[in-house]
CSV table of C-alpha atoms and ligand atoms in Angstrom, one decimal:
chain,number,residue,atom,x,y,z
A,275,MET,CA,70.4,121.8,119.3
A,276,PHE,CA,71.8,124.8,120.9
A,277,GLU,CA,69.8,126.7,123.5
A,278,LYS,CA,71.8,129.9,123.2
A,279,VAL,CA,73.9,131.6,120.3
A,280,LEU,CA,76.1,134.5,120.4
A,281,ILE,CA,75.8,136.8,117.3
A,282,ALA,CA,79.4,138.2,116.6
A,283,ASN,CA,78.2,140.9,114.3
A,284,ARG,CA,76.0,144.1,114.0
A,285,GLY,CA,73.7,145.7,111.6
A,286,GLU,CA,71.3,143.9,109.3
A,287,ILE,CA,73.1,140.6,109.4
A,288,ALA,CA,72.8,140.5,113.2
A,289,LEU,CA,69.2,140.9,112.9
A,290,ARG,CA,68.9,138.3,110.3
A,291,ILE,CA,70.7,135.7,112.4
A,292,ASN,CA,68.5,136.7,115.5
A,293,ARG,CA,65.4,136.1,113.4
A,294,ALA,CA,66.6,132.5,112.5
A,295,CYS,CA,67.5,131.8,116.0
A,296,LYS,CA,64.1,132.9,117.3
A,297,GLU,CA,62.3,130.8,114.8
A,298,MET,CA,64.3,127.8,116.1
A,299,GLY,CA,63.6,128.6,119.6
A,300,ILE,CA,67.3,129.5,120.4
A,301,SER,CA,68.0,132.4,122.6
A,302,THR,CA,70.4,135.1,121.4
A,303,VAL,CA,73.2,137.2,122.8
A,304,ALA,CA,74.1,140.3,120.8
A,305,ILE,CA,77.4,142.1,121.1
A,306,HIS,CA,78.0,145.6,120.3
A,307,SER,CA,80.3,148.5,120.4
A,308,THR,CA,79.5,151.7,122.5
A,309,ALA,CA,78.5,153.3,119.1
A,310,ASP,CA,75.7,150.6,118.6
A,311,ALA,CA,74.2,150.5,121.9
A,312,GLU,CA,70.9,151.9,120.5
A,313,SER,CA,71.0,149.5,117.5
A,314,MET,CA,68.2,147.3,116.6
A,315,HIS,CA,70.2,144.1,116.9
A,316,VAL,CA,70.8,144.8,120.5
A,317,ARG,CA,67.1,145.6,121.1
A,318,LEU,CA,65.9,142.5,119.5
A,319,ALA,CA,68.4,140.0,121.0
A,320,ASP,CA,67.5,138.3,124.5
A,321,GLU,CA,70.7,139.6,125.9
A,322,SER,CA,73.5,141.9,125.0
A,323,VAL,CA,77.2,142.6,125.9
A,324,CYS,CA,79.2,145.7,125.1
A,325,VAL,CA,82.5,144.6,123.7
A,326,GLY,CA,84.4,147.9,123.4
A,327,PRO,CA,84.6,151.3,121.9
A,328,PRO,CA,83.6,152.1,118.3
A,329,PRO,CA,86.5,151.3,116.2
A,330,ALA,CA,85.9,147.5,115.0
A,331,GLY,CA,89.3,146.5,116.0
A,332,GLN,CA,88.5,147.2,119.6
A,333,SER,CA,84.9,145.8,119.5
A,334,TYR,CA,83.7,143.6,116.8
A,335,LEU,CA,87.2,142.2,116.2
A,336,ASN,CA,88.0,142.0,119.9
A,337,ILE,CA,88.5,138.2,120.3
A,338,PRO,CA,89.1,138.0,124.1
A,339,GLN,CA,86.1,140.2,124.7
A,340,ILE,CA,83.8,138.0,122.5
A,341,ILE,CA,85.0,134.9,124.2
A,342,ALA,CA,84.4,136.5,127.5
A,343,ALA,CA,80.8,137.5,126.4
A,344,CYS,CA,80.1,133.8,125.4
A,345,GLU,CA,81.5,132.6,128.8
A,346,ILE,CA,79.5,135.2,130.8
A,347,THR,CA,76.1,134.6,129.1
A,348,GLY,CA,76.6,130.8,128.6
A,349,ALA,CA,76.3,130.9,124.7
A,350,GLU,CA,77.2,127.5,123.2
A,351,ALA,CA,77.8,128.6,119.8
A,352,ILE,CA,79.0,131.7,117.9
A,353,HIS,CA,77.4,132.9,114.5
A,354,PRO,CA,80.1,135.4,113.0
A,355,GLY,CA,77.8,136.5,109.9
A,356,TYR,CA,79.9,138.0,107.2
A,357,GLY,CA,82.8,140.4,107.5
A,358,PHE,CA,84.4,141.0,110.7
A,359,LEU,CA,85.8,137.5,112.1
A,360,SER,CA,83.6,135.4,109.8
A,361,GLU,CA,86.8,134.2,107.7
A,362,ASN,CA,89.4,134.4,110.5
A,363,ALA,CA,90.7,131.0,110.9
A,364,ARG,CA,92.4,131.6,114.2
A,365,PHE,CA,89.1,133.1,115.6
A,366,ALA,CA,87.4,129.8,114.6
A,367,GLU,CA,90.2,127.9,116.4
A,368,ILE,CA,90.1,129.9,119.6
A,369,VAL,CA,86.4,129.4,119.6
A,370,ARG,CA,86.8,125.6,119.3
A,371,GLU,CA,89.8,125.6,122.0
A,372,HIS,CA,87.1,127.2,124.4
A,373,GLY,CA,84.7,124.5,123.7
A,374,ILE,CA,82.3,126.7,121.9
A,375,THR,CA,80.8,125.8,118.5
A,376,PHE,CA,81.8,128.0,115.5
A,377,ILE,CA,78.8,128.1,113.2
A,378,GLY,CA,80.9,127.8,110.0
A,379,PRO,CA,83.4,125.5,108.3
A,380,THR,CA,86.5,124.2,110.1
A,381,PRO,CA,89.3,126.3,110.7
A,382,GLU,CA,91.5,124.3,108.4
A,383,HIS,CA,89.1,125.0,105.6
A,384,ILE,CA,88.7,128.7,106.3
A,385,ARG,CA,92.5,128.9,106.3
A,386,LEU,CA,92.9,126.9,103.2
A,387,MET,CA,90.3,129.2,101.3
A,388,GLY,CA,91.6,132.3,102.9
A,389,ASP,CA,94.9,132.0,101.1
A,390,LYS,CA,93.8,132.6,97.4
A,391,ILE,CA,96.9,130.9,95.9
A,392,ALA,CA,96.5,127.8,98.0
A,393,ALA,CA,92.8,127.6,97.4
A,394,LYS,CA,93.2,127.9,93.7
A,395,GLN,CA,95.5,124.9,93.8
A,396,ALA,CA,93.4,122.9,96.0
A,397,VAL,CA,90.1,123.4,93.9
A,398,LYS,CA,91.9,122.7,90.7
A,399,GLU,CA,93.0,119.3,92.2
A,400,LEU,CA,89.3,118.6,93.1
A,401,GLY,CA,88.2,119.1,89.5
A,402,ILE,CA,86.9,122.9,89.5
A,403,PRO,CA,88.0,124.8,86.5
A,404,THR,CA,90.3,128.0,87.4
A,405,VAL,CA,91.3,131.1,85.5
A,406,PRO,CA,94.6,130.5,83.6
A,407,GLY,CA,97.4,132.0,85.4
A,408,SER,CA,100.5,131.3,87.6
A,409,ASP,CA,100.6,128.0,89.5
A,410,GLY,CA,101.6,129.6,92.7
A,411,GLY,CA,102.8,132.9,93.7
A,412,VAL,CA,104.9,135.4,91.5
A,413,THR,CA,107.7,137.1,92.9
A,414,SER,CA,110.1,138.4,90.1
A,415,ASP,CA,109.5,140.4,87.0
A,416,THR,CA,111.0,137.9,84.8
A,417,GLU,CA,108.7,135.1,86.2
A,418,ALA,CA,105.8,137.5,85.7
A,419,ALA,CA,106.7,138.2,82.2
A,420,ARG,CA,107.2,134.5,81.2
A,421,ILE,CA,103.8,133.7,82.6
A,422,ALA,CA,102.1,136.8,81.0
A,423,GLU,CA,103.5,135.6,77.7
A,424,GLU,CA,102.2,132.2,78.1
A,425,ILE,CA,98.6,133.3,79.1
A,426,GLY,CA,98.4,136.4,77.0
A,427,TYR,CA,97.8,140.1,78.0
A,428,PRO,CA,96.0,141.7,79.7
A,429,VAL,CA,96.8,140.1,82.9
A,430,LEU,CA,95.8,140.8,86.4
A,431,ILE,CA,97.9,140.7,89.6
A,432,LYS,CA,96.1,139.6,92.8
A,433,ALA,CA,96.8,139.5,96.3
A,434,ALA,CA,96.7,136.1,97.9
A,435,ALA,CA,95.2,137.5,101.0
A,436,GLY,CA,93.0,139.7,99.0
A,437,GLY,CA,89.2,140.6,99.8
A,438,GLY,CA,86.6,143.1,99.3
A,439,GLY,CA,87.8,143.8,95.7
A,440,ARG,CA,91.2,145.3,97.0
A,441,GLY,CA,94.7,144.4,95.9
A,442,MET,CA,94.2,143.9,92.2
A,443,LYS,CA,96.2,145.5,89.5
A,444,VAL,CA,95.9,145.0,85.6
A,445,ALA,CA,98.7,144.9,83.2
A,446,GLN,CA,97.4,145.7,79.7
A,447,LYS,CA,100.9,145.1,78.0
A,448,PRO,CA,104.3,144.0,78.8
A,449,SER,CA,105.6,147.5,79.6
A,450,ASP,CA,102.8,147.8,82.4
A,451,LEU,CA,103.9,144.6,84.2
A,452,SER,CA,106.7,145.5,86.4
A,453,LEU,CA,104.8,148.5,87.8
A,454,ALA,CA,101.6,146.7,88.2
A,455,LEU,CA,103.4,143.7,90.1
A,456,ALA,CA,105.4,146.3,92.4
A,457,THR,CA,101.9,148.3,93.2
A,458,ALA,CA,100.0,145.1,93.8
A,459,ARG,CA,102.7,143.8,96.2
A,460,SER,CA,102.9,147.1,98.2
A,461,GLU,CA,99.1,147.6,98.4
A,462,ALA,CA,98.7,143.9,99.5
A,463,LYS,CA,101.5,144.6,102.3
A,464,ALA,CA,99.5,147.6,103.4
A,465,ALA,CA,96.1,146.2,103.3
A,466,PHE,CA,96.6,142.7,104.3
A,467,GLY,CA,100.0,142.5,106.0
A,468,ASP,CA,101.1,140.0,103.3
A,469,ASP,CA,102.8,140.9,99.9
A,470,ALA,CA,102.2,137.5,98.3
A,471,VAL,CA,100.7,138.0,94.8
A,472,TYR,CA,99.6,135.7,91.9
A,473,MET,CA,98.7,136.2,88.3
A,474,GLU,CA,95.5,135.6,86.3
A,475,LYS,CA,94.5,136.1,82.8
A,476,TYR,CA,92.4,139.3,82.9
A,477,LEU,CA,89.1,138.3,81.3
A,478,GLN,CA,87.5,140.8,79.1
A,479,LEU,CA,83.8,140.6,79.4
A,480,PRO,CA,83.0,137.9,82.1
A,481,ARG,CA,80.0,137.7,84.2
A,482,HIS,CA,80.4,137.0,88.0
A,483,ILE,CA,78.4,133.7,88.8
A,484,GLU,CA,78.6,132.0,92.2
A,485,VAL,CA,77.2,128.8,93.5
A,486,GLN,CA,75.7,128.4,97.0
A,487,VAL,CA,76.4,125.3,98.9
A,488,LEU,CA,75.3,123.7,102.1
A,489,ALA,CA,77.1,120.7,103.6
A,490,ASP,CA,76.4,118.7,106.6
A,491,SER,CA,78.9,116.6,109.0
A,492,HIS,CA,77.2,113.4,107.5
A,493,GLY,CA,78.9,113.7,104.1
A,494,LYS,CA,75.8,115.4,102.3
A,495,VAL,CA,76.6,118.4,100.0
A,496,LEU,CA,73.8,120.3,98.2
A,497,HIS,CA,73.8,123.2,95.8
A,498,LEU,CA,71.3,125.9,95.9
A,499,GLY,CA,71.9,127.1,92.4
A,500,GLU,CA,73.7,130.2,91.3
A,501,ARG,CA,73.7,134.1,91.8
A,502,ASP,CA,74.8,136.5,89.3
A,503,CYS,CA,76.7,139.3,90.8
A,504,SER,CA,78.1,141.0,87.8
A,505,LEU,CA,76.7,144.4,88.7
A,506,GLN,CA,79.9,145.7,90.5
A,507,ARG,CA,81.6,148.8,91.3
A,508,ARG,CA,85.2,148.8,92.2
A,509,HIS,CA,84.8,144.9,92.3
A,510,GLN,CA,82.2,145.3,94.9
A,511,LYS,CA,78.7,143.8,94.3
A,512,VAL,CA,75.8,146.2,94.0
A,513,TRP,CA,72.9,144.2,92.7
A,514,GLU,CA,72.5,140.3,92.6
A,515,GLU,CA,70.1,138.0,90.9
A,516,ALA,CA,69.1,134.5,91.2
A,517,GLY,CA,69.3,132.7,88.8
A,518,SER,CA,71.6,134.1,86.4
A,519,PRO,CA,70.0,135.6,83.2
A,520,ALA,CA,72.9,134.1,81.4
A,521,LEU,CA,72.6,130.4,82.6
A,522,ASN,CA,70.4,127.6,81.4
A,523,ALA,CA,69.1,124.6,83.5
A,524,ALA,CA,71.6,122.3,82.1
A,525,GLN,CA,74.6,124.7,82.7
A,526,ARG,CA,73.3,125.2,86.3
A,527,GLU,CA,73.1,121.5,86.9
A,528,GLU,CA,76.4,121.0,85.5
A,529,ILE,CA,78.3,123.6,87.6
A,530,GLY,CA,76.3,122.6,90.7
A,531,GLY,CA,77.3,118.9,90.1
A,532,VAL,CA,81.1,120.0,89.7
A,533,VAL,CA,81.1,122.2,92.8
A,534,THR,CA,79.2,119.6,95.1
A,535,ARG,CA,81.5,116.7,94.2
A,536,ALA,CA,84.6,118.7,94.9
A,537,LEU,CA,83.2,119.9,98.2
A,538,ASN,CA,82.4,116.4,99.1
A,539,LYS,CA,85.9,115.2,98.5
A,540,LEU,CA,87.0,118.0,100.6
A,541,GLY,CA,84.8,117.1,103.4
A,542,TYR,CA,83.4,120.6,103.7
A,543,LEU,CA,80.9,121.7,106.4
A,544,GLY,CA,78.5,124.6,106.5
A,545,ALA,CA,77.4,127.0,104.0
A,546,GLY,CA,79.9,128.3,101.4
A,547,THR,CA,80.0,130.0,98.0
A,548,ILE,CA,82.3,129.1,95.1
A,549,GLU,CA,82.7,132.2,92.9
A,550,PHE,CA,83.4,132.0,89.1
A,551,LEU,CA,83.9,134.2,86.3
A,552,PHE,CA,81.7,133.0,83.3
A,553,GLU,CA,82.7,133.8,79.8
A,554,ASP,CA,81.8,132.4,76.5
A,555,GLY,CA,79.9,129.4,78.1
A,556,ARG,CA,82.8,128.5,80.6
A,557,PHE,CA,83.4,128.8,84.2
A,558,TYR,CA,86.6,129.9,85.8
A,559,PHE,CA,87.0,129.8,89.5
A,560,ILE,CA,88.2,132.9,91.2
A,561,GLU,CA,87.6,132.2,95.0
A,562,MET,CA,85.6,130.4,97.7
A,563,ASN,CA,83.9,132.4,100.5
A,564,THR,CA,83.6,130.2,103.6
A,565,ARG,CA,80.8,132.1,105.2
A,566,LEU,CA,77.3,133.4,104.9
A,567,GLN,CA,77.3,136.3,102.0
A,568,VAL,CA,75.4,139.5,101.9
A,569,GLU,CA,73.4,138.1,98.9
A,570,HIS,CA,72.2,134.9,100.4
A,571,PRO,CA,68.5,136.0,100.5
A,572,VAL,CA,68.0,135.9,96.7
A,573,THR,CA,68.9,132.3,96.9
A,574,GLU,CA,66.4,131.7,99.8
A,575,ALA,CA,63.7,133.5,97.7
A,576,ILE,CA,63.9,131.0,94.8
A,577,THR,CA,64.6,127.9,96.9
A,578,GLY,CA,62.5,128.5,100.1
A,579,ILE,CA,65.5,127.4,102.1
A,580,ASP,CA,66.4,129.4,105.3
A,581,ILE,CA,70.2,129.2,104.8
A,582,VAL,CA,71.0,130.6,108.2
A,583,ARG,CA,68.8,128.1,110.0
A,584,GLU,CA,70.5,125.2,107.9
A,585,GLN,CA,74.1,126.7,109.0
A,586,ILE,CA,73.1,126.5,112.5
A,587,ARG,CA,71.4,123.0,112.2
A,588,VAL,CA,74.5,121.5,110.5
A,589,ALA,CA,77.0,123.2,113.0
A,590,SER,CA,75.0,121.5,115.9
A,591,GLY,CA,75.6,118.1,114.1
A,592,SER,CA,72.1,117.6,112.4
A,593,PRO,CA,71.9,116.2,108.9
A,594,LEU,CA,70.5,118.2,105.9
A,595,GLU,CA,66.9,117.0,105.5
A,596,LEU,CA,66.7,117.7,102.0
A,597,ASP,CA,68.2,115.9,98.9
A,598,GLN,CA,69.4,117.5,95.8
A,599,LYS,CA,66.3,116.5,93.9
A,600,ASP,CA,64.1,118.3,96.4
A,601,ILE,CA,65.6,121.6,95.7
A,602,VAL,CA,63.5,123.5,93.2
A,603,PHE,CA,64.2,126.9,91.8
A,604,GLU,CA,61.1,128.9,91.6
A,605,GLY,CA,60.9,132.3,89.8
A,606,HIS,CA,63.4,134.9,90.0
A,607,ALA,CA,64.9,137.2,92.7
A,608,ILE,CA,66.8,140.4,92.7
A,609,GLU,CA,68.6,142.1,95.7
A,610,CYS,CA,69.7,145.8,95.8
A,611,ARG,CA,72.1,146.9,98.3
A,612,ILE,CA,70.8,150.0,100.0
A,613,ASN,CA,73.9,151.8,101.3
A,614,ALA,CA,74.2,155.0,103.2
A,615,GLU,CA,76.1,156.9,100.5
A,616,ASN,CA,75.5,159.1,97.6
A,617,ALA,CA,73.9,157.1,94.7
A,618,PHE,CA,76.4,158.3,92.0
A,619,THR,CA,79.6,159.3,93.7
A,620,PHE,CA,79.3,156.7,96.5
A,621,THR,CA,80.6,159.2,99.1
A,622,PRO,CA,79.5,157.6,102.6
A,623,SER,CA,76.6,159.5,104.3
A,624,PRO,CA,76.3,158.4,107.8
A,625,GLY,CA,73.9,160.3,110.0
A,626,THR,CA,70.4,160.3,111.5
A,627,ILE,CA,67.4,158.9,109.8
A,628,THR,CA,64.7,161.4,110.0
A,629,GLN,CA,62.0,159.3,107.9
A,630,PHE,CA,61.8,155.7,107.2
A,631,HIS,CA,59.4,153.5,105.4
A,632,ALA,CA,60.0,149.9,104.4
A,633,PRO,CA,58.2,148.6,101.1
A,634,GLY,CA,55.9,145.5,101.5
A,635,GLY,CA,53.6,143.5,99.6
A,636,LEU,CA,53.8,140.0,97.9
A,637,GLY,CA,57.4,139.0,97.1
A,638,VAL,CA,59.1,141.9,98.9
A,639,ARG,CA,61.6,141.5,101.8
A,640,PHE,CA,63.5,144.3,103.3
A,641,ASP,CA,66.3,143.3,105.6
A,642,SER,CA,67.6,146.3,107.6
A,643,HIS,CA,68.4,147.4,111.1
A,644,MET,CA,67.1,151.2,110.1
A,645,TYR,CA,64.4,152.9,112.0
A,646,THR,CA,63.3,156.7,112.3
A,647,GLY,CA,65.7,158.3,114.6
A,648,TYR,CA,68.5,155.7,114.1
A,649,ARG,CA,72.0,157.2,113.6
A,650,ILE,CA,74.1,155.5,111.2
A,651,PRO,CA,77.6,155.6,112.7
A,652,PRO,CA,80.5,156.6,110.7
A,653,TYR,CA,82.7,153.6,111.9
A,654,TYR,CA,81.5,150.6,109.9
A,655,ASP,CA,80.5,149.8,106.1
A,656,SER,CA,77.6,151.7,104.7
A,657,LEU,CA,75.2,148.8,104.2
A,658,ALA,CA,71.9,150.0,105.6
A,659,GLY,CA,69.5,147.6,104.0
A,660,LYS,CA,68.9,145.0,101.5
A,661,LEU,CA,65.8,145.1,99.3
A,662,ILE,CA,65.0,141.6,97.9
A,663,VAL,CA,62.2,140.9,95.5
A,664,HIS,CA,60.9,137.8,94.1
A,665,GLY,CA,58.7,137.2,91.1
A,666,LYS,CA,57.3,134.4,89.1
A,667,ASN,CA,59.8,135.3,86.2
A,668,ARG,CA,62.4,137.9,85.7
A,669,ASN,CA,60.1,140.3,84.1
A,670,GLU,CA,57.6,140.3,87.1
A,671,CYS,CA,60.6,140.6,89.5
A,672,LEU,CA,61.9,143.9,87.6
A,673,MET,CA,58.3,145.4,87.8
A,674,ARG,CA,58.0,144.5,91.4
A,675,LEU,CA,61.4,145.9,92.2
A,676,ARG,CA,60.5,149.2,90.6
A,677,ARG,CA,57.5,149.6,92.5
A,678,ALA,CA,59.1,148.5,95.9
A,679,LEU,CA,62.0,151.0,95.3
A,680,ASP,CA,59.4,153.8,94.8
A,681,GLU,CA,57.9,152.8,98.0
A,682,LEU,CA,61.1,152.8,100.1
A,683,VAL,CA,61.6,156.1,102.0
A,684,VAL,CA,64.8,156.9,103.9
A,685,GLY,CA,65.2,160.5,104.9
A,686,GLY,CA,67.9,162.4,106.5
A,687,ILE,CA,70.9,160.6,104.7
A,688,GLU,CA,71.8,159.9,101.2
A,689,THR,CA,71.4,156.3,99.9
A,690,THR,CA,71.8,154.4,96.7
A,691,ILE,CA,68.0,154.1,96.1
A,692,PRO,CA,68.2,156.5,93.2
A,693,LEU,CA,70.9,154.6,91.5
A,694,PHE,CA,68.6,151.5,91.7
A,695,GLN,CA,65.7,153.5,90.4
A,696,LYS,CA,67.6,154.4,87.3
A,697,LEU,CA,69.1,151.0,86.8
A,698,VAL,CA,65.8,149.1,86.8
A,699,ARG,CA,64.7,151.2,83.9
A,700,GLU,CA,67.9,150.6,81.7
A,701,GLN,CA,67.4,148.6,78.6
A,702,ASP,CA,70.5,146.4,79.1
A,703,ILE,CA,69.4,145.5,82.6
A,704,LEU,CA,65.9,144.7,81.6
A,705,ASN,CA,67.4,142.3,78.9
A,706,GLY,CA,69.8,140.9,81.5
A,707,ASP,CA,72.6,141.8,79.3
A,708,TYR,CA,75.6,143.1,81.3
A,709,ASN,CA,79.0,141.8,82.6
A,710,ILE,CA,81.3,142.9,85.4
A,711,HIS,CA,82.4,146.2,83.7
A,712,TRP,CA,78.8,147.4,82.7
A,713,LEU,CA,78.2,149.4,85.9
A,714,GLU,CA,81.3,151.3,85.8
A,715,GLN,CA,81.1,152.2,82.2
A,716,TRP,CA,77.5,153.4,82.7
A,717,LEU,CA,78.5,155.5,85.6
A,718,ALA,CA,81.5,156.9,83.7
A,719,LYS,CA,79.0,157.9,80.8
A,720,LYS,CA,76.7,159.5,83.2
A,721,SER,CA,79.3,161.5,84.8
A,722,ALA,CA,80.8,162.7,81.4
B,538,ADP,P1,87.8,139.7,96.4
B,538,ADP,O1,88.2,138.5,97.3
B,538,ADP,O2,88.5,140.9,96.6
B,538,ADP,O3,86.2,139.8,96.2
B,538,ADP,P2,87.8,138.3,93.9
B,538,ADP,O4,88.9,137.2,93.3
B,538,ADP,O5,86.6,137.5,94.3
B,538,ADP,O6,88.4,139.3,94.8
B,538,ADP,O7,87.5,139.2,92.5
B,538,ADP,C1,86.6,140.1,92.8
B,538,ADP,C2,86.1,140.7,91.4
B,538,ADP,O8,87.3,141.2,90.6
B,538,ADP,C3,85.3,139.6,90.4
B,538,ADP,O9,84.0,139.6,90.7
B,538,ADP,C4,85.6,140.3,89.1
B,538,ADP,O10,84.7,141.5,88.8
B,538,ADP,C5,87.1,140.9,89.3
B,538,ADP,N1,88.0,139.9,88.9
B,538,ADP,C6,88.8,139.0,89.7
B,538,ADP,N2,89.5,138.1,88.8
B,538,ADP,C7,89.4,138.6,87.5
B,538,ADP,C8,89.9,138.2,86.4
B,538,ADP,N3,90.9,137.1,86.4
B,538,ADP,N4,89.6,138.6,85.1
B,538,ADP,C9,88.6,139.7,85.4
B,538,ADP,N5,88.2,140.3,86.4
B,538,ADP,C10,88.4,139.8,87.6
């Protein structure tokens, strides 16, 4: 096992990784930008290294500085968290070339899944069902028109290098297609430096359901069930549940089996998430994330498995101790992303937290780097905390979420707490009856 791990991230996820390390007796090195010198992740780590000025490109994405921080402190492994360098295959390679362990999959698998065209092709060959669409990239209007006719409108043009819900354009009818293709390409080029795009059938009322996996270097792959992340705004998750209100045990077992067999064939290592759209009882692969996800705690709540601990263990070469039959799903869990932004317009609201009180009690977890007097800097994403609630069943979970949200106090900045206080009282949400468009439609009705 490692003695010292460097955490190449900030905010709540750096704290989360620090906690797992502490419980494993591993000492920790935090990195930070000058804007984060006072941050909780720096205070709680054993050592810290300033890696640059506020802009992420010069600090949290500054590969030479991060490698140097490892060498100076003698850290043997790097946990990248999510975002920043977590899905950067070149970074994982450089880490490996320096004799440091990257806590995550191999650079080859990161690269494969980072190219969404190649990823889709690869998982299809491994027996995972995909969304009907182009077999590879789409370059010309005539090719796009031919494929769209085949799969039927509406269609979605997606960036091969896409992420964070960006670089997608819908064409409702043939006359929209040429413009959708051109805009998708130029947006993809601007956002990701790569204008490769592909095409999928645009599903009308799907849910977003993803399967969490864990794999060791001894050929064992386990699935930890699914999460339902259908409540989204601009293709970004807002609220996540485990399990999905739309799946039964047989469907869970079936998709879990399909995924674990596929990743076994691939020889995957570490934690990963296979994302699907789910419509009319069928699963359609959309992408694989080769890292820890923001919403991993809901899975931890219902399985009792510390996913970060397992990531560190398998990266060090230890085998997974559990077998699939040992993984039991208990109760229901929901996570709300508490962002520093207006609850209904989503305008960012950085600033100083003047008052802070975290909710507690049975089944309540609050992962956050906030404290009274902490100044949320304007340079990074707006996630300020995650409220995770676990109950014996979905009803208990929803009632607990209601009271936990009412206990949570964050003063001085705007947050998304009022949004969740409303959502947790909406009949469709109480019924578990929603799809990927529900939230946007609800927000549009509210502002009308
Ligand atoms: P990203 O990598 O940007 O997160 P994804 O491929 O994971 O992109 O898709 C993000 C979200 O976009 C999905 O959760 C879903 O809401 C929507 N989406 C993606 N593909 C489709 C599709 N074929 N039909 C309908 N919605 C889609």
